[in-house]
GROMACS .gro file of C-alpha atoms in nm:
model
  408
    1MET     CA    1   1.518   3.188   1.420
    2LEU     CA    2   1.759   3.075   1.688
    3SER     CA    3   2.005   3.327   1.830
    4ASP     CA    4   2.375   3.312   1.744
    5ALA     CA    5   2.449   3.213   2.104
    6LEU     CA    6   2.212   2.915   2.085
    7LEU     CA    7   2.353   2.812   1.747
    8ASP     CA    8   2.705   2.824   1.890
    9ALA     CA    9   2.590   2.604   2.180
   10ILE     CA   10   2.424   2.356   1.945
   11ARG     CA   11   2.739   2.329   1.735
   12ASP     CA   12   2.959   2.268   2.039
   13GLU     CA   13   3.106   1.918   2.020
   14GLY     CA   14   3.039   1.838   2.385
   15VAL     CA   15   2.678   1.957   2.366
   16MET     CA   16   2.616   1.755   2.051
   17ARG     CA   17   2.761   1.444   2.213
   18ARG     CA   18   2.522   1.478   2.508
   19VAL     CA   19   2.225   1.538   2.279
   20LEU     CA   20   2.298   1.253   2.039
   21LYS     CA   21   2.447   0.987   2.265
   22ARG     CA   22   2.355   1.039   2.631
   23GLY     CA   23   2.043   0.836   2.713
   24VAL     CA   24   1.964   0.767   2.347
   25SER     CA   25   1.905   0.432   2.177
   26GLU     CA   26   1.870   0.541   1.814
   27ILE     CA   27   1.788   0.845   1.600
   28ILE     CA   28   1.621   0.789   1.264
   29VAL     CA   29   1.786   0.950   1.070
   30GLU     CA   30   2.071   1.093   1.281
   31SER     CA   31   2.241   1.288   1.001
   32GLU     CA   32   1.910   1.451   0.904
   33PHE     CA   33   1.836   1.531   1.267
   34VAL     CA   34   2.174   1.700   1.314
   35GLU     CA   35   2.125   1.903   0.995
   36ARG     CA   36   1.784   2.025   1.108
   37LEU     CA   37   1.899   2.085   1.466
   38GLN     CA   38   2.176   2.313   1.344
   39GLY     CA   39   1.966   2.475   1.072
   40GLY     CA   40   1.871   2.782   1.275
   41ARG     CA   41   1.493   2.721   1.291
   42PRO     CA   42   1.335   2.609   1.621
   43LEU     CA   43   1.222   2.248   1.579
   44ARG     CA   44   0.882   2.118   1.686
   45LEU     CA   45   0.951   1.830   1.922
   46LYS     CA   46   0.653   1.598   1.954
   47MET     CA   47   0.582   1.394   2.265
   48GLY     CA   48   0.244   1.229   2.296
   49PHE     CA   49   0.088   1.051   2.590
   50ASP     CA   50  -0.229   0.856   2.647
   51PRO     CA   51  -0.361   0.960   2.989
   52SER     CA   52  -0.442   0.600   3.078
   53ALA     CA   53  -0.271   0.651   3.416
   54THR     CA   54  -0.200   0.950   3.637
   55ASP     CA   55   0.161   0.913   3.740
   56ILE     CA   56   0.498   0.961   3.574
   57HIS     CA   57   0.790   0.742   3.682
   58LEU     CA   58   1.162   0.753   3.609
   59GLY     CA   59   1.112   0.548   3.292
   60HIS     CA   60   0.919   0.843   3.146
   61ALA     CA   61   1.174   1.089   3.279
   62VAL     CA   62   1.445   0.959   3.042
   63GLY     CA   63   1.267   1.111   2.741
   64LEU     CA   64   1.139   1.416   2.928
   65ARG     CA   65   1.492   1.512   3.028
   66LYS     CA   66   1.595   1.498   2.662
   67LEU     CA   67   1.306   1.727   2.572
   68ARG     CA   68   1.416   1.976   2.838
   69GLN     CA   69   1.772   1.961   2.711
   70LEU     CA   70   1.654   2.055   2.362
   71GLN     CA   71   1.421   2.323   2.497
   72ASP     CA   72   1.722   2.485   2.660
   73LEU     CA   73   1.878   2.496   2.312
   74GLY     CA   74   1.583   2.695   2.178
   75HIS     CA   75   1.349   2.427   2.046
   76LYS     CA   76   0.975   2.388   2.106
   77VAL     CA   77   0.806   2.092   2.275
   78VAL     CA   78   0.459   2.004   2.150
   79LEU     CA   79   0.280   1.788   2.407
   80ILE     CA   80  -0.010   1.592   2.261
   81VAL     CA   81  -0.278   1.468   2.498
   82GLY     CA   82  -0.414   1.148   2.343
   83ASP     CA   83  -0.772   1.202   2.451
   84TRP     CA   84  -0.891   0.998   2.152
   85THR     CA   85  -0.638   0.716   2.149
   86ALA     CA   86  -0.677   0.673   2.525
   87GLN     CA   87  -1.037   0.576   2.453
   88ILE     CA   88  -0.932   0.317   2.194
   89GLY     CA   89  -0.658   0.118   2.368
   90ASP     CA   90  -0.306   0.041   2.255
   91PRO     CA   91  -0.102  -0.275   2.310
   92SER     CA   92   0.223  -0.075   2.306
   93GLY     CA   93   0.427  -0.390   2.266
   94ARG     CA   94   0.211  -0.583   2.510
   95SER     CA   95  -0.008  -0.883   2.441
   96ALA     CA   96  -0.317  -0.724   2.596
   97THR     CA   97  -0.487  -0.394   2.517
   98ARG     CA   98  -0.518  -0.105   2.756
   99PRO     CA   99  -0.869  -0.044   2.891
  100MET     CA  100  -1.081   0.218   2.721
  101LEU     CA  101  -1.140   0.534   2.926
  102THR     CA  102  -1.424   0.780   2.952
  103ALA     CA  103  -1.367   1.142   2.853
  104GLU     CA  104  -1.392   1.243   3.219
  105GLN     CA  105  -1.125   0.990   3.322
  106VAL     CA  106  -0.900   1.120   3.045
  107ARG     CA  107  -0.930   1.480   3.168
  108GLU     CA  108  -0.863   1.385   3.530
  109ASN     CA  109  -0.560   1.174   3.441
  110ALA     CA  110  -0.426   1.437   3.204
  111ALA     CA  111  -0.437   1.710   3.470
  112THR     CA  112  -0.230   1.501   3.712
  113TYR     CA  113   0.007   1.386   3.438
  114MET     CA  114   0.077   1.739   3.317
  115ALA     CA  115   0.143   1.868   3.668
  116GLN     CA  116   0.422   1.609   3.691
  117PHE     CA  117   0.532   1.654   3.327
  118PHE     CA  118   0.611   2.018   3.397
  119LYS     CA  119   0.836   1.924   3.686
  120ILE     CA  120   1.088   1.836   3.415
  121VAL     CA  121   0.981   2.013   3.096
  122ASP     CA  122   0.951   2.394   3.084
  123ARG     CA  123   0.582   2.483   3.069
  124ASP     CA  124   0.648   2.824   2.910
  125ARG     CA  125   0.827   2.663   2.615
  126THR     CA  126   0.567   2.391   2.562
  127GLU     CA  127   0.266   2.394   2.334
  128THR     CA  128  -0.010   2.162   2.462
  129ARG     CA  129  -0.251   2.014   2.207
  130TRP     CA  130  -0.545   1.777   2.243
  131GLN     CA  131  -0.621   1.521   1.971
  132SER     CA  132  -0.985   1.621   1.976
  133GLU     CA  133  -0.878   1.946   1.805
  134TRP     CA  134  -0.840   1.753   1.478
  135PHE     CA  135  -1.018   1.422   1.538
  136GLY     CA  136  -1.331   1.589   1.674
  137ASP     CA  137  -1.449   1.662   1.320
  138PHE     CA  138  -1.311   1.344   1.158
  139SER     CA  139  -1.570   1.172   0.940
  140LEU     CA  140  -1.589   0.810   0.828
  141ALA     CA  141  -1.460   0.925   0.489
  142ASP     CA  142  -1.153   1.076   0.659
  143VAL     CA  143  -1.086   0.748   0.843
  144ILE     CA  144  -1.117   0.546   0.521
  145ARG     CA  145  -0.881   0.781   0.336
  146LEU     CA  146  -0.631   0.746   0.622
  147THR     CA  147  -0.646   0.365   0.627
  148SER     CA  148  -0.609   0.346   0.249
  149ARG     CA  149  -0.250   0.466   0.272
  150PHE     CA  150  -0.122   0.151   0.446
  151THR     CA  151  -0.159  -0.224   0.406
  152VAL     CA  152  -0.231  -0.497   0.660
  153ALA     CA  153   0.103  -0.655   0.569
  154GLN     CA  154   0.285  -0.338   0.675
  155PHE     CA  155   0.119  -0.345   1.016
  156LEU     CA  156   0.183  -0.714   1.070
  157ALA     CA  157   0.552  -0.626   1.048
  158ARG     CA  158   0.517  -0.475   1.394
  159ASP     CA  159   0.667  -0.724   1.642
  160ASP     CA  160   0.371  -0.728   1.877
  161PHE     CA  161   0.116  -0.779   1.600
  162ALA     CA  162   0.333  -1.036   1.425
  163SER     CA  163   0.379  -1.250   1.736
  164ARG     CA  164   0.011  -1.241   1.822
  165PHE     CA  165  -0.093  -1.319   1.465
  166LYS     CA  166   0.147  -1.613   1.455
  167ALA     CA  167   0.008  -1.742   1.785
  168ASN     CA  168  -0.351  -1.708   1.654
  169GLN     CA  169  -0.428  -1.447   1.919
  170PRO     CA  170  -0.689  -1.181   1.838
  171ILE     CA  171  -0.591  -0.838   1.707
  172ALA     CA  172  -0.872  -0.584   1.722
  173ILE     CA  173  -0.928  -0.349   1.428
  174THR     CA  174  -0.907  -0.060   1.675
  175GLU     CA  175  -0.550  -0.162   1.755
  176LEU     CA  176  -0.458  -0.130   1.389
  177LEU     CA  177  -0.610   0.218   1.388
  178TYR     CA  178  -0.399   0.337   1.680
  179PRO     CA  179  -0.067   0.378   1.491
  180LEU     CA  180  -0.255   0.564   1.215
  181LEU     CA  181  -0.408   0.808   1.462
  182GLN     CA  182  -0.074   0.865   1.633
  183ALA     CA  183   0.082   0.918   1.292
  184TYR     CA  184  -0.184   1.170   1.196
  185ASP     CA  185  -0.097   1.366   1.512
  186SER     CA  186   0.244   1.428   1.353
  187VAL     CA  187   0.074   1.563   1.040
  188ALA     CA  188  -0.167   1.781   1.239
  189ILE     CA  189   0.107   1.958   1.436
  190GLU     CA  190   0.375   1.941   1.161
  191SER     CA  191   0.617   1.755   1.386
  192ASP     CA  192   0.989   1.783   1.315
  193VAL     CA  193   1.099   1.520   1.569
  194GLU     CA  194   0.896   1.263   1.761
  195PHE     CA  195   1.017   1.108   2.087
  196GLY     CA  196   0.933   0.765   2.225
  197GLY     CA  197   1.075   0.449   2.376
  198THR     CA  198   1.227   0.179   2.160
  199ASP     CA  199   0.896  -0.010   2.188
  200GLN     CA  200   0.733   0.277   1.999
  201MET     CA  201   0.959   0.259   1.693
  202PHE     CA  202   0.688   0.124   1.460
  203ASN     CA  203   0.438   0.396   1.550
  204LEU     CA  204   0.696   0.673   1.507
  205LEU     CA  205   0.797   0.538   1.168
  206VAL     CA  206   0.433   0.527   1.054
  207GLY     CA  207   0.415   0.897   1.140
  208ARG     CA  208   0.729   0.962   0.937
  209ASP     CA  209   0.583   0.775   0.638
  210LEU     CA  210   0.245   0.948   0.658
  211GLN     CA  211   0.401   1.293   0.667
  212GLY     CA  212   0.593   1.212   0.349
  213MET     CA  213   0.274   1.087   0.180
  214MET     CA  214   0.093   1.409   0.273
  215GLY     CA  215   0.361   1.645   0.143
  216GLN     CA  216   0.540   1.726   0.468
  217THR     CA  217   0.906   1.680   0.550
  218PRO     CA  218   0.921   1.344   0.735
  219GLN     CA  219   0.987   1.376   1.107
  220GLN     CA  220   1.296   1.237   1.273
  221CYS     CA  221   1.241   0.955   1.524
  222PHE     CA  222   1.420   0.991   1.857
  223LEU     CA  223   1.417   0.657   2.039
  224MET     CA  224   1.491   0.640   2.410
  225PRO     CA  225   1.613   0.331   2.601
  226LEU     CA  226   1.362   0.143   2.816
  227LEU     CA  227   1.469   0.189   3.178
  228PRO     CA  228   1.473  -0.130   3.387
  229GLY     CA  229   1.272  -0.107   3.706
  230THR     CA  230   1.398  -0.152   4.060
  231ASP     CA  231   1.426  -0.527   3.997
  232GLY     CA  232   1.691  -0.451   3.734
  233VAL     CA  233   1.524  -0.683   3.482
  234GLN     CA  234   1.175  -0.583   3.371
  235LYS     CA  235   1.090  -0.248   3.209
  236MET     CA  236   0.987   0.001   3.478
  237SER     CA  237   0.611  -0.026   3.520
  238LYS     CA  238   0.351   0.061   3.780
  239SER     CA  239   0.167  -0.262   3.708
  240LEU     CA  240   0.481  -0.461   3.798
  241GLY     CA  241   0.543  -0.255   4.111
  242ASN     CA  242   0.907  -0.194   4.013
  243TYR     CA  243   0.878   0.181   3.959
  244ILE     CA  244   1.006   0.501   4.119
  245GLY     CA  245   0.749   0.777   4.078
  246ILE     CA  246   0.875   1.132   4.034
  247ASP     CA  247   0.597   1.260   4.262
  248GLU     CA  248   0.673   1.020   4.546
  249PRO     CA  249   0.798   1.143   4.884
  250ALA     CA  250   1.172   1.203   4.912
  251ASN     CA  251   1.222   0.906   5.146
  252GLU     CA  252   1.050   0.672   4.900
  253ILE     CA  253   1.258   0.789   4.602
  254TYR     CA  254   1.579   0.761   4.805
  255GLY     CA  255   1.494   0.422   4.952
  256LYS     CA  256   1.385   0.274   4.619
  257ALA     CA  257   1.702   0.401   4.453
  258MET     CA  258   1.907   0.230   4.724
  259SER     CA  259   1.725  -0.097   4.651
  260LEU     CA  260   1.847  -0.100   4.289
  261PRO     CA  261   2.082  -0.379   4.182
  262ASP     CA  262   2.442  -0.257   4.148
  263SER     CA  263   2.415  -0.322   3.772
  264GLN     CA  264   2.177  -0.025   3.739
  265ILE     CA  265   2.399   0.240   3.900
  266LEU     CA  266   2.561   0.343   3.571
  267PRO     CA  267   2.251   0.332   3.345
  268TYR     CA  268   2.046   0.534   3.595
  269SER     CA  269   2.329   0.783   3.638
  270GLU     CA  270   2.365   0.823   3.262
  271TYR     CA  271   1.996   0.848   3.175
  272LEU     CA  272   1.863   1.040   3.474
  273THR     CA  273   2.132   1.272   3.612
  274ASP     CA  274   2.362   1.550   3.500
  275VAL     CA  275   2.676   1.377   3.627
  276VAL     CA  276   2.932   1.447   3.354
  277ASP     CA  277   3.046   1.170   3.120
  278ASP     CA  278   3.403   1.167   3.253
  279GLU     CA  279   3.280   1.104   3.607
  280ILE     CA  280   3.051   0.825   3.490
  281GLU     CA  281   3.348   0.664   3.318
  282GLU     CA  282   3.547   0.694   3.643
  283MET     CA  283   3.258   0.527   3.824
  284ARG     CA  284   3.259   0.247   3.566
  285LEU     CA  285   3.631   0.185   3.611
  286ALA     CA  286   3.601   0.196   3.991
  287LEU     CA  287   3.316  -0.057   3.989
  288ASP     CA  288   3.500  -0.287   3.749
  289GLY     CA  289   3.817  -0.267   3.955
  290GLY     CA  290   3.644  -0.310   4.290
  291SER     CA  291   3.798   0.010   4.424
  292VAL     CA  292   3.467   0.160   4.537
  293ASN     CA  293   3.181   0.037   4.751
  294PRO     CA  294   2.874   0.031   4.520
  295MET     CA  295   2.661   0.159   4.808
  296GLU     CA  296   2.849   0.489   4.805
  297LEU     CA  297   2.773   0.538   4.434
  298LYS     CA  298   2.414   0.434   4.493
  299LYS     CA  299   2.384   0.694   4.768
  300ARG     CA  300   2.510   0.957   4.528
  301LEU     CA  301   2.254   0.847   4.268
  302ALA     CA  302   1.975   0.856   4.529
  303ARG     CA  303   2.077   1.209   4.634
  304GLU     CA  304   2.081   1.324   4.271
  305LEU     CA  305   1.730   1.188   4.210
  306VAL     CA  306   1.575   1.332   4.526
  307THR     CA  307   1.738   1.671   4.464
  308GLN     CA  308   1.602   1.673   4.110
  309PHE     CA  309   1.241   1.609   4.211
  310HIS     CA  310   1.244   1.775   4.556
  311ASP     CA  311   1.550   1.974   4.668
  312LEU     CA  312   1.894   1.935   4.824
  313GLU     CA  313   1.774   1.959   5.184
  314ALA     CA  314   1.513   1.689   5.119
  315ALA     CA  315   1.789   1.470   4.975
  316ARG     CA  316   2.006   1.518   5.284
  317GLU     CA  317   1.715   1.438   5.517
  318ALA     CA  318   1.621   1.131   5.309
  319GLU     CA  319   1.979   1.007   5.340
  320ARG     CA  320   1.976   1.058   5.717
  321HIS     CA  321   1.642   0.876   5.733
  322PHE     CA  322   1.781   0.584   5.532
  323GLU     CA  323   2.096   0.556   5.743
  324ARG     CA  324   1.897   0.570   6.066
  325THR     CA  325   1.613   0.332   5.973
  326VAL     CA  326   1.758   0.090   5.718
  327GLN     CA  327   2.131   0.082   5.786
  328GLY     CA  328   2.097   0.147   6.158
  329GLY     CA  329   1.786  -0.064   6.211
  330GLY     CA  330   1.607   0.217   6.392
  331VAL     CA  331   1.270   0.378   6.338
  332PRO     CA  332   1.194   0.730   6.210
  333GLU     CA  333   1.189   1.006   6.468
  334ASP     CA  334   0.878   1.151   6.309
  335MET     CA  335   0.627   0.901   6.174
  336PRO     CA  336   0.256   0.912   6.095
  337GLU     CA  337   0.003   0.777   6.339
  338HIS     CA  338  -0.295   0.552   6.273
  339ALA     CA  339  -0.596   0.525   6.500
  340LEU     CA  340  -0.696   0.169   6.581
  341PRO     CA  341  -1.060   0.063   6.551
  342PRO     CA  342  -1.255  -0.040   6.864
  343ALA     CA  343  -1.125  -0.357   7.034
  344GLU     CA  344  -1.419  -0.571   6.921
  345THR     CA  345  -1.361  -0.468   6.558
  346LEU     CA  346  -0.983  -0.518   6.582
  347ALA     CA  347  -1.032  -0.869   6.724
  348GLY     CA  348  -1.203  -0.982   6.407
  349MET     CA  349  -0.977  -0.791   6.165
  350ARG     CA  350  -0.704  -0.939   5.951
  351LEU     CA  351  -0.362  -0.776   5.968
  352SER     CA  352  -0.367  -0.730   5.589
  353ARG     CA  353  -0.679  -0.511   5.626
  354LEU     CA  354  -0.508  -0.302   5.893
  355LEU     CA  355  -0.205  -0.253   5.667
  356VAL     CA  356  -0.429  -0.119   5.391
  357ASP     CA  357  -0.625   0.105   5.631
  358ALA     CA  358  -0.295   0.245   5.764
  359ALA     CA  359  -0.172   0.315   5.408
  360LEU     CA  360   0.117   0.070   5.448
  361ALA     CA  361  -0.003  -0.135   5.151
  362SER     CA  362  -0.204  -0.039   4.844
  363SER     CA  363  -0.421  -0.352   4.847
  364ALA     CA  364  -0.499  -0.658   5.056
  365GLY     CA  365  -0.307  -0.866   4.801
  366GLU     CA  366   0.006  -0.657   4.846
  367ALA     CA  367  -0.037  -0.671   5.224
  368ARG     CA  368  -0.061  -1.051   5.226
  369ARG     CA  369   0.246  -1.070   5.003
  370LEU     CA  370   0.444  -0.850   5.244
  371ILE     CA  371   0.337  -1.069   5.537
  372SER     CA  372   0.433  -1.391   5.356
  373GLN     CA  373   0.774  -1.243   5.269
  374GLY     CA  374   0.845  -1.156   5.632
  375ALA     CA  375   0.842  -0.786   5.550
  376VAL     CA  376   0.593  -0.684   5.822
  377GLN     CA  377   0.699  -0.613   6.179
  378ILE     CA  378   0.518  -0.520   6.499
  379ASP     CA  379   0.757  -0.332   6.729
  380GLY     CA  380   1.054  -0.491   6.552
  381GLU     CA  381   0.920  -0.848   6.561
  382ARG     CA  382   0.845  -1.011   6.226
  383VAL     CA  383   0.495  -1.151   6.183
  384SER     CA  384   0.421  -1.460   5.979
  385ASP     CA  385   0.043  -1.483   5.974
  386ASP     CA  386  -0.247  -1.256   5.880
  387SER     CA  387  -0.351  -1.200   6.240
  388THR     CA  388  -0.373  -0.884   6.450
  389ALA     CA  389  -0.238  -1.065   6.757
  390GLY     CA  390   0.011  -0.832   6.925
  391VAL     CA  391  -0.146  -0.521   6.774
  392LYS     CA  392  -0.221  -0.254   7.037
  393ALA     CA  393  -0.195   0.117   7.089
  394GLY     CA  394   0.161   0.248   7.110
  395VAL     CA  395   0.334  -0.014   6.894
  396VAL     CA  396   0.507   0.062   6.565
  397LEU     CA  397   0.376  -0.122   6.261
  398ARG     CA  398   0.628  -0.153   5.979
  399ALA     CA  399   0.582  -0.278   5.623
  400GLY     CA  400   0.883  -0.321   5.400
  401ARG     CA  401   1.193  -0.112   5.462
  402ARG     CA  402   1.051   0.241   5.451
  403ARG     CA  403   0.688   0.243   5.568
  404TYR     CA  404   0.599   0.289   5.935
  405VAL     CA  405   0.305   0.402   6.148
  406ARG     CA  406   0.259   0.430   6.519
  407LEU     CA  407  -0.071   0.282   6.627
  408VAL     CA  408  -0.276   0.499   6.863
   0.00000   0.00000   0.00000
């Protein structure tokens, strides 16, 4: 049972407002959630992930921060590693399925993911479970019994399935199984509350229904807003390149935060920082009234984010780096070096290849895009073609606003 001190904290009006409203889209059903939250028994808070990728970005951090908030109030996080569903594929509101992964890929991705997960969520108050614990012994009879509890019509109510069905686009049987397997996770761990983005509402509700069918108290569904990426429009995504990774260097986090549209200052501050509500309201009024320079608020946001995932000194240094290199047009005092290939090799090399070799671009495609956008400089001079003309030892090669190397 929860201590009296924790129960007093949970019943505090200000605490409840932050839990229920700050960075929350919807709770199904809110009144039931509040009753269970204040009931005195630690709740089992379910968060599942398919280790289809290795990195966590700020879009994930919105929900993880809520989990940590509830952990601090005495509740238990149950992290489910979707080692089975990652090998099936899930559209997750998309029109194309995720690729299937091998068991080895799942384990490698999961290890990296969890190292980042526990930067936000308290490891000591988290129970980690793998789906293979219960699905490892699942028989065909078990699968058939599970599928018999729902109809095709129910699943076609899901927006993604409905739109694809209407457009005569294929829907694999495995995709229909995914929500059932995720729902069974809730049964297996006896989840009290499941967390997910608004695009996961259908899957969370299937879990709630299945628990009721199997004699358990239906879980509450805690839906988090989908964080726009650095473009301010699309959902944050690695595939779109509009993400801020929580494991990125301090200068990258700071610089990307400074590139956000002004419209995202308040949402990011609300969802991703501990700035109090009254201050956020003051920021809103100041922005609306034009009494503050948005850059100053953006700098504060950038400092908050870097401090959260690194430390205060890293945030101060990242700010100095930004002011010196971006605002002041200078170059970093301390930058990495990259050794040039022999002259005969360099003569036949494209600049895009050199950018990739120097870790200034992740792919040749990205490098060519940076060149075409005028975002590549050699000693401060913009380049417009994919040629290594002008490249020599001692010059500074720059890609974008924050990536530099000195060629040696």
